[in-house]
Short mmCIF file of C-alpha atoms in Angstrom, two decimals:
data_model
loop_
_atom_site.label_atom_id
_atom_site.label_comp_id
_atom_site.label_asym_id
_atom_site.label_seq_id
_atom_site.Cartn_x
_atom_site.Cartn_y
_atom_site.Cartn_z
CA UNK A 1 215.75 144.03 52.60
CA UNK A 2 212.78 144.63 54.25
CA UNK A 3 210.31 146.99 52.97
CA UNK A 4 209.31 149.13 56.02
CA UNK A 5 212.35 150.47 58.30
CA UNK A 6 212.34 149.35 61.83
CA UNK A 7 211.81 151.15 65.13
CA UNK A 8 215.05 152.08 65.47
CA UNK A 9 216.06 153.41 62.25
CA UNK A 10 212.57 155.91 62.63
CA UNK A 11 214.00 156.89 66.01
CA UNK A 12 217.67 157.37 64.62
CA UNK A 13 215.44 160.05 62.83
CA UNK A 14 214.10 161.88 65.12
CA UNK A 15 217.76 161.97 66.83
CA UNK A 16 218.87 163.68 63.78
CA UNK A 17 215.36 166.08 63.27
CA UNK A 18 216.17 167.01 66.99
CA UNK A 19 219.18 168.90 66.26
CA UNK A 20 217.68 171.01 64.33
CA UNK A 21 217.89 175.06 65.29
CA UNK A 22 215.20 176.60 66.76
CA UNK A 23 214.25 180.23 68.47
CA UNK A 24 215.81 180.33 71.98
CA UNK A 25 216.55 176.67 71.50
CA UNK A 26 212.81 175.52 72.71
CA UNK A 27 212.58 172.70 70.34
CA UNK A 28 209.52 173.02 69.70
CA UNK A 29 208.19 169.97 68.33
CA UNK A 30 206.72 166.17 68.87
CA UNK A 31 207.23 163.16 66.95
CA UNK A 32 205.12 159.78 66.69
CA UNK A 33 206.22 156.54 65.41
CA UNK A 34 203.89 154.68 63.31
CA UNK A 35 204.26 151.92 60.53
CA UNK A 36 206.45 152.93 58.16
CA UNK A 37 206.47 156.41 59.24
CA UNK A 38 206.88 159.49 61.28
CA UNK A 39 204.71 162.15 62.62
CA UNK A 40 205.54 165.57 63.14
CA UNK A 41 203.31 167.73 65.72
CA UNK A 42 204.37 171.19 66.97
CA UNK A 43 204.65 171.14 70.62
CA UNK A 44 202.76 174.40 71.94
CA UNK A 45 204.14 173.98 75.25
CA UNK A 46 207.11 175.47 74.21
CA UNK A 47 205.28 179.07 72.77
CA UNK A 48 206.91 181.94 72.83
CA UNK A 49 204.04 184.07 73.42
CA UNK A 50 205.76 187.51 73.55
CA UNK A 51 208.41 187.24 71.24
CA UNK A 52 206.29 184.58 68.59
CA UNK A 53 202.62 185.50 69.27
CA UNK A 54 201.51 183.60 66.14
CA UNK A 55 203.76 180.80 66.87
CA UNK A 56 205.12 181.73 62.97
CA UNK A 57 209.13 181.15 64.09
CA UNK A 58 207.77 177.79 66.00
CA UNK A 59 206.50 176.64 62.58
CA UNK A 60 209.89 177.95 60.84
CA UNK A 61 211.59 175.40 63.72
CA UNK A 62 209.53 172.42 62.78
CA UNK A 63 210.28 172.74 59.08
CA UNK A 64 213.53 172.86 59.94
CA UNK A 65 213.52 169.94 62.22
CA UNK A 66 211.59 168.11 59.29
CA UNK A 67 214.38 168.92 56.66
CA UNK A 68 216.70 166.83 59.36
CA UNK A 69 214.17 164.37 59.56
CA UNK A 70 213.73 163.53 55.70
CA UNK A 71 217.37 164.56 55.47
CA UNK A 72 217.58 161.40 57.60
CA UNK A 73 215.72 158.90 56.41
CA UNK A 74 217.58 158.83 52.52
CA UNK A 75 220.59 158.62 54.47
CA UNK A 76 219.56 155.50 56.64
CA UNK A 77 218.37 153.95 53.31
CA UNK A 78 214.63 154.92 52.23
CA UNK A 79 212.69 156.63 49.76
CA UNK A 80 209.61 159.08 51.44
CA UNK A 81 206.88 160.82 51.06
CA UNK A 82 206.40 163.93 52.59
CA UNK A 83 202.60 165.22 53.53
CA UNK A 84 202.90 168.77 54.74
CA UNK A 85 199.75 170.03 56.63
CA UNK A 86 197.97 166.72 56.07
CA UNK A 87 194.33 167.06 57.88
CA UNK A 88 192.62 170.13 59.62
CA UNK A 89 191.35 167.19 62.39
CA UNK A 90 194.62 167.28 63.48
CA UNK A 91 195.64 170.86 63.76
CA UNK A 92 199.29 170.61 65.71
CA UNK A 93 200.11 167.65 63.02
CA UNK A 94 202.22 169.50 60.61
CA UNK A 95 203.89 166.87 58.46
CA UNK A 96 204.16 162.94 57.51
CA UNK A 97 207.27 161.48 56.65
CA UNK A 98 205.85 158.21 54.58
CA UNK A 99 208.19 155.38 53.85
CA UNK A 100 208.18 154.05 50.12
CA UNK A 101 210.60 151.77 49.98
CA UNK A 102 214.52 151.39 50.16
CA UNK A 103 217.14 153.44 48.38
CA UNK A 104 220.74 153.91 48.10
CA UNK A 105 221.43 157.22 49.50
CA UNK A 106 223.71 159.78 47.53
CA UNK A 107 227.07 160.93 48.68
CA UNK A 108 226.01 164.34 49.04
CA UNK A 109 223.05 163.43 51.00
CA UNK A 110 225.27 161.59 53.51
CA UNK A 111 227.57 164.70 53.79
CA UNK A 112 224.50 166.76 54.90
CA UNK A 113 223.91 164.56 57.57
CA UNK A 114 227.45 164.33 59.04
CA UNK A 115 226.70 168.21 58.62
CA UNK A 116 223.45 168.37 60.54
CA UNK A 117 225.46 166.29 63.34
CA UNK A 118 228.14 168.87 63.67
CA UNK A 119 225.90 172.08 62.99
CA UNK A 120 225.33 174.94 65.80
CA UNK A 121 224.86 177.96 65.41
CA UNK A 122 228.11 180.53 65.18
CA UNK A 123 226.93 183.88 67.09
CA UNK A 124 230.33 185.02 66.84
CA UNK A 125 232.27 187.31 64.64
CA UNK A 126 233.89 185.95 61.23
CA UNK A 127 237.07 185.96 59.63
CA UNK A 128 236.80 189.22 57.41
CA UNK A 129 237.40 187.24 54.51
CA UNK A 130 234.11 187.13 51.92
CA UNK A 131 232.51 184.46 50.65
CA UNK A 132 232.62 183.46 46.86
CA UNK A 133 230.10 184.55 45.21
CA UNK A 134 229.14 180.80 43.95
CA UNK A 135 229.21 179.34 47.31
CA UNK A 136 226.29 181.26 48.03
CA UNK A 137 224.99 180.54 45.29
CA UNK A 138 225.08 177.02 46.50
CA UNK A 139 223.72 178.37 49.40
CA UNK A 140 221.07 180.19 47.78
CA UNK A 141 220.16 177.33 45.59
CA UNK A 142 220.22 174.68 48.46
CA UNK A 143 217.05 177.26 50.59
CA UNK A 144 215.27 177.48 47.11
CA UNK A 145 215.39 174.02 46.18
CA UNK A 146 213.37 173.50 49.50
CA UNK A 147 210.47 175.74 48.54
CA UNK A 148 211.38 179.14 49.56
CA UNK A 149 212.80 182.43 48.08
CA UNK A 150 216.67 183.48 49.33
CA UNK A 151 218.69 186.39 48.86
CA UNK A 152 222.22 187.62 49.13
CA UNK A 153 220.99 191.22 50.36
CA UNK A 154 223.93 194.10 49.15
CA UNK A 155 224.10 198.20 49.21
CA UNK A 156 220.69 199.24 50.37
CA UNK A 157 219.07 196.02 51.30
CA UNK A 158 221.69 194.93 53.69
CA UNK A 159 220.99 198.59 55.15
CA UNK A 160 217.60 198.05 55.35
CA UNK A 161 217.81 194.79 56.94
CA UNK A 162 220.12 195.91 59.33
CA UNK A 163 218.50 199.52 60.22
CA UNK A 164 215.20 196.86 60.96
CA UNK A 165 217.29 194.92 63.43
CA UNK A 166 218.66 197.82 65.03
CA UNK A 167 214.57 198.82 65.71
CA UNK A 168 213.57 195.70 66.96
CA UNK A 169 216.40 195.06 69.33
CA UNK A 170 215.33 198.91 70.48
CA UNK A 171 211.44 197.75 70.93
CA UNK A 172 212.66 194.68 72.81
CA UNK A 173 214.52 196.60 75.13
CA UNK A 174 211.90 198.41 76.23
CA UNK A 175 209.89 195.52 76.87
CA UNK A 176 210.08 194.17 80.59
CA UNK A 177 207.55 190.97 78.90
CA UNK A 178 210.50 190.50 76.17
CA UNK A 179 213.02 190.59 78.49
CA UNK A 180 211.64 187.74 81.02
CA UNK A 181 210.73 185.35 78.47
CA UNK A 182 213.83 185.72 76.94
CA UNK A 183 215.79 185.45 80.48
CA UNK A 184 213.58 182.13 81.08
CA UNK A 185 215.31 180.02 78.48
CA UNK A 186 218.40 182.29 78.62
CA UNK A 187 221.43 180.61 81.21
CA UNK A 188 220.32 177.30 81.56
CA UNK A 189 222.57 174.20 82.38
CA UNK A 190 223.09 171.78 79.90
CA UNK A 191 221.15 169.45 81.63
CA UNK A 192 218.09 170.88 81.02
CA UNK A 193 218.81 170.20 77.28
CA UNK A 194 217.19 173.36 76.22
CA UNK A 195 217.45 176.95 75.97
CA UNK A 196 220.40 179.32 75.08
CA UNK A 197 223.24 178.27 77.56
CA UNK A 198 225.70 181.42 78.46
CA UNK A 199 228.66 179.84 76.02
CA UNK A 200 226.82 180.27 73.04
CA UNK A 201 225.57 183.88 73.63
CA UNK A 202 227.65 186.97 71.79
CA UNK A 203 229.20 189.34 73.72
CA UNK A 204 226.91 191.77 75.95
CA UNK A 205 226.10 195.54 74.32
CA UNK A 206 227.82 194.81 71.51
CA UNK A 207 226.60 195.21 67.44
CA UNK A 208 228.85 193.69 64.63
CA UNK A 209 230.13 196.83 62.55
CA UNK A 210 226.40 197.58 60.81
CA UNK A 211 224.36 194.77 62.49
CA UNK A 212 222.72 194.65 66.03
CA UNK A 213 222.26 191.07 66.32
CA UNK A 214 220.14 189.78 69.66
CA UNK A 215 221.72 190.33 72.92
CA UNK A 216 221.13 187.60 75.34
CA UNK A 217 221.77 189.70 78.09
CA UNK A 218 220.46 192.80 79.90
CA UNK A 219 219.05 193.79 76.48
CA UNK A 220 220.70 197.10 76.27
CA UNK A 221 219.49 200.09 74.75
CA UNK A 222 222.41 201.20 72.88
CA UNK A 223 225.08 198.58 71.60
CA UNK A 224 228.80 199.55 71.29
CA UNK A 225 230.31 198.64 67.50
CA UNK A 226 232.85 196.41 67.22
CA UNK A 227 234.71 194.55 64.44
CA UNK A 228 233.40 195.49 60.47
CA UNK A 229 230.75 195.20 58.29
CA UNK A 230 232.93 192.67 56.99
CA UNK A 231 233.53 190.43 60.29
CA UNK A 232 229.16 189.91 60.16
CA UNK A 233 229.72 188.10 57.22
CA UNK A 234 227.21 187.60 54.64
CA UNK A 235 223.26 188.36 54.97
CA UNK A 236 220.83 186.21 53.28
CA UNK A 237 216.85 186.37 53.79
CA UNK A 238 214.89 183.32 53.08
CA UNK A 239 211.09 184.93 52.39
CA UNK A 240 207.94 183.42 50.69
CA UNK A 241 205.07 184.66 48.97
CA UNK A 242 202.44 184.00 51.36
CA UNK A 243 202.86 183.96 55.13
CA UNK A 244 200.39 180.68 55.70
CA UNK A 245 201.58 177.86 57.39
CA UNK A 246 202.49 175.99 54.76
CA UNK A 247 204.93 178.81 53.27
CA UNK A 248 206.17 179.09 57.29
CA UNK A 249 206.96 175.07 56.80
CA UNK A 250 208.56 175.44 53.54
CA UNK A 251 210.88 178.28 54.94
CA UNK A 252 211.83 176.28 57.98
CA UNK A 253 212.77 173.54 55.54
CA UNK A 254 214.83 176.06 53.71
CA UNK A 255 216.95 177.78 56.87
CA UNK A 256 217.72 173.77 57.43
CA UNK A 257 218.94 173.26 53.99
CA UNK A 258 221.16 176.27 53.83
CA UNK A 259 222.63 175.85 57.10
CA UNK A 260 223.50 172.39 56.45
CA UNK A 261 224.80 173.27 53.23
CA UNK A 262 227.03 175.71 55.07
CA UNK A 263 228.19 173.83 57.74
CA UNK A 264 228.91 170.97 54.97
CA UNK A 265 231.30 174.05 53.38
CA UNK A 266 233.17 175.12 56.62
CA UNK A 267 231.16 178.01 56.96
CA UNK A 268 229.89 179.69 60.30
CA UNK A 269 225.95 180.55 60.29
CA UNK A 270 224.13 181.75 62.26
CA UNK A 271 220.25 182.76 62.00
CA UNK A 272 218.57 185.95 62.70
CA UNK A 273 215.05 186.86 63.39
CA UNK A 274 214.52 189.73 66.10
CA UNK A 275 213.38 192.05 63.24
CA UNK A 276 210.82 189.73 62.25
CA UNK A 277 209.31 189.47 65.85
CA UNK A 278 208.08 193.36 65.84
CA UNK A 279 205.20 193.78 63.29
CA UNK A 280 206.54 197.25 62.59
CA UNK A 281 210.11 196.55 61.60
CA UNK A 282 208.94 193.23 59.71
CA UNK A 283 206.44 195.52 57.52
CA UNK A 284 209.77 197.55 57.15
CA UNK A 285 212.13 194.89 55.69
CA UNK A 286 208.86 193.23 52.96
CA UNK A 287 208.62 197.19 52.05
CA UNK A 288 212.10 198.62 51.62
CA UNK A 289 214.49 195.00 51.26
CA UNK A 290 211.05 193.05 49.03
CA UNK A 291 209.35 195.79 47.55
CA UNK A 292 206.19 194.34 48.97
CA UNK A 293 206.58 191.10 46.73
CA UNK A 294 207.16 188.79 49.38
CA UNK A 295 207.06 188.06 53.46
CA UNK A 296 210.13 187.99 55.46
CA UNK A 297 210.72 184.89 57.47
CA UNK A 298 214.34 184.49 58.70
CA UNK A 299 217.57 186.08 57.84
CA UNK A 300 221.05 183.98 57.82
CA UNK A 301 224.29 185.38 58.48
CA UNK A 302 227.13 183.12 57.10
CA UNK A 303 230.99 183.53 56.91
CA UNK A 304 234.40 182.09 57.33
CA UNK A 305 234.81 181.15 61.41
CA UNK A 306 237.10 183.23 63.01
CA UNK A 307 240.64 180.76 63.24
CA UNK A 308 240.85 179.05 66.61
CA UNK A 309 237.83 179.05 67.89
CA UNK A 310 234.17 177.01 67.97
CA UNK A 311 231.61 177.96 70.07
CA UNK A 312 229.71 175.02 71.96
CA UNK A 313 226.81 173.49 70.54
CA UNK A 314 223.45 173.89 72.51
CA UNK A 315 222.02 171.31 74.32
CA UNK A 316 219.20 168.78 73.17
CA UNK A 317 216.77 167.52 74.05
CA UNK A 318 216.43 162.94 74.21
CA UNK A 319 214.92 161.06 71.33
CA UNK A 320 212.89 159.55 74.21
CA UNK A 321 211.64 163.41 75.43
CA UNK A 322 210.95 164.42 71.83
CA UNK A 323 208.20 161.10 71.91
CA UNK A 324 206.93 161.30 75.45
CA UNK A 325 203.11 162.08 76.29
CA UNK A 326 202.03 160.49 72.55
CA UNK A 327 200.86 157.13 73.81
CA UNK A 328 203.15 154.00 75.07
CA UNK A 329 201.71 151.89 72.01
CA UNK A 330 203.36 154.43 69.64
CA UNK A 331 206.88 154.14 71.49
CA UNK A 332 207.11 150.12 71.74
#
């Protein structure tokens, strides 16, 4: 066997790193083939600059898209190395993946993948039916093993967590600048293989018994409840102890783990950030849900899908966009 993959196993993983979730679906990173490895840049084209400022949740995305990525290279048969944040020269380049050698991936390894295939993200309501309490734990354990702190959040947390989102979605509402950038990548055809396409958006002015989860569409002020605390499923928050870009990364890496994981378990998932967007209600949830022990970075809702029915997956973007502008001696 040969010692360095070939071209097209490298771009078989950025196929895979591509389907990775992301804020508004930008996908929000670049990859470069070199020997025996891959390079992952964040793409700063895509910036949110209203609702991500710092470009923190475009960092979360990479990680996550580099979870897929390594996620994909044991499965196509190769040990790595992983270099996060390898030289201040090249600021955007966030990560190498560096091939080793060959391997025999794991059973459980190639489950996650067939997993990351068929992952997208359920904005819907669940089946009211709870989740064990070890299949979190899996769940927990998969986000942690990654680098990052997770939570099942109960009683007062939850309520804190959800009060948070309830004050964010209020803030955004108010916010004509929210509420354009958000309509930009809000609607779009599949063809453009980005954005949030109208399928995959909840239901307009609604919240999900305690939780106000995003609303993709006029952004209303006040949100009519429907269904139970118990039909939002489980929260969990992924958090760190810094909030550098290297905690960011590992976090990312995390949300990609866990959601795998869930899919893998015939769980619905679906990621929540809006009260991490507003520096107020952010401050809120590291006070009153992490005592000031930690930083928040994403939340997860996960659940049983609701029988008979699976929401579209979002659009992606081509192995061949994810390369371009990086240099034709990189792509041949």
């Amino acid at each position: 066997m040969n010692e360095r993959p070939d071209e097209g196993t490298l771009r078989a993983a950025v196929g895979l790193a591509g389907l990775a979730p992301s804020l508004f679906n930008v996908q929000p990173w670049r990859f470069e083939l070199e020997a025996g490895a891959l390079l992952l840049h964040v793409d700063r084209s895509r910036s949110l600059p209203v609702t991500d400022p710092h470009d923190r949740e475009l960092t979360l995305s990479c990680g996550a898209a580099l979870q897929h990525a390594v996620l994909a290279m044991h499965v196509l048969g190769w040990r790595v190395r992983v270099r996060r944040l390898p030289g201040a020269h090249v600021p955007d380049l966030l990560a190498t993946v560096e091939v080793l050698g060959p391997q025999e991936a794991s059973e459980a390894e190639i489950a996650l993948a067939q997993a990351a295939c068929s992952r997208h993200t359920d904005r819907a309501q669940y089946a009211p039916e709870s989740v064990a309490g070890a299949l979190l734990g899996e769940l927990l354990q998969a986000g942690r093993h990654a680098g990052a702190e997770v939570a099942v959040l109960d009683g007062d947390r939850r309520y804190a967590l959800a009060r948070a989102f309830a004050k964010a979605a209020a803030v955004h509402g108010a916010s004509q600048a929210y509420r354009d950038e958000l309509a930009a990548w809000t609607g779009r055809a599949s063809a453009h293989g980005e954005g949030m396409p109208q399928a995959t958006a909840p239901q307009h002015g609604v919240q999900y018994g305690d939780l106000v989860i995003r609303d993709f569409g006029r952004v209303s002020a006040a949100h009519e409840e429907i269904g139970t605390a118990r039909t939002v499923g489980s929260l969990l928050l992924i958090s760190t102890a810094t909030d550098d870009r290297l905690d960011q990364l590992r976090a990312g890496e995390a949300a990609g783990a866990l959601l795998c994981t869930a899919e893998r378990e015939g769980l619905a998932a679906s990621p929540l950030s809006e009260a991490f967007e507003v520096e107020r209600t952010r401050r809120d949830v590291a006070r009153e849900v992490l005592g000031d022990a930690g930083y928040p970075q994403l939340a997860v809702r996960v659940g049983w899908p609701a029988s008979g029915r699976r929401p579209p997956a979002s659009p992606r973007r081509s192995v061949e966009d994810l390369l371009r502008g990086l240099g034709d001696d990189i792509r041949r």
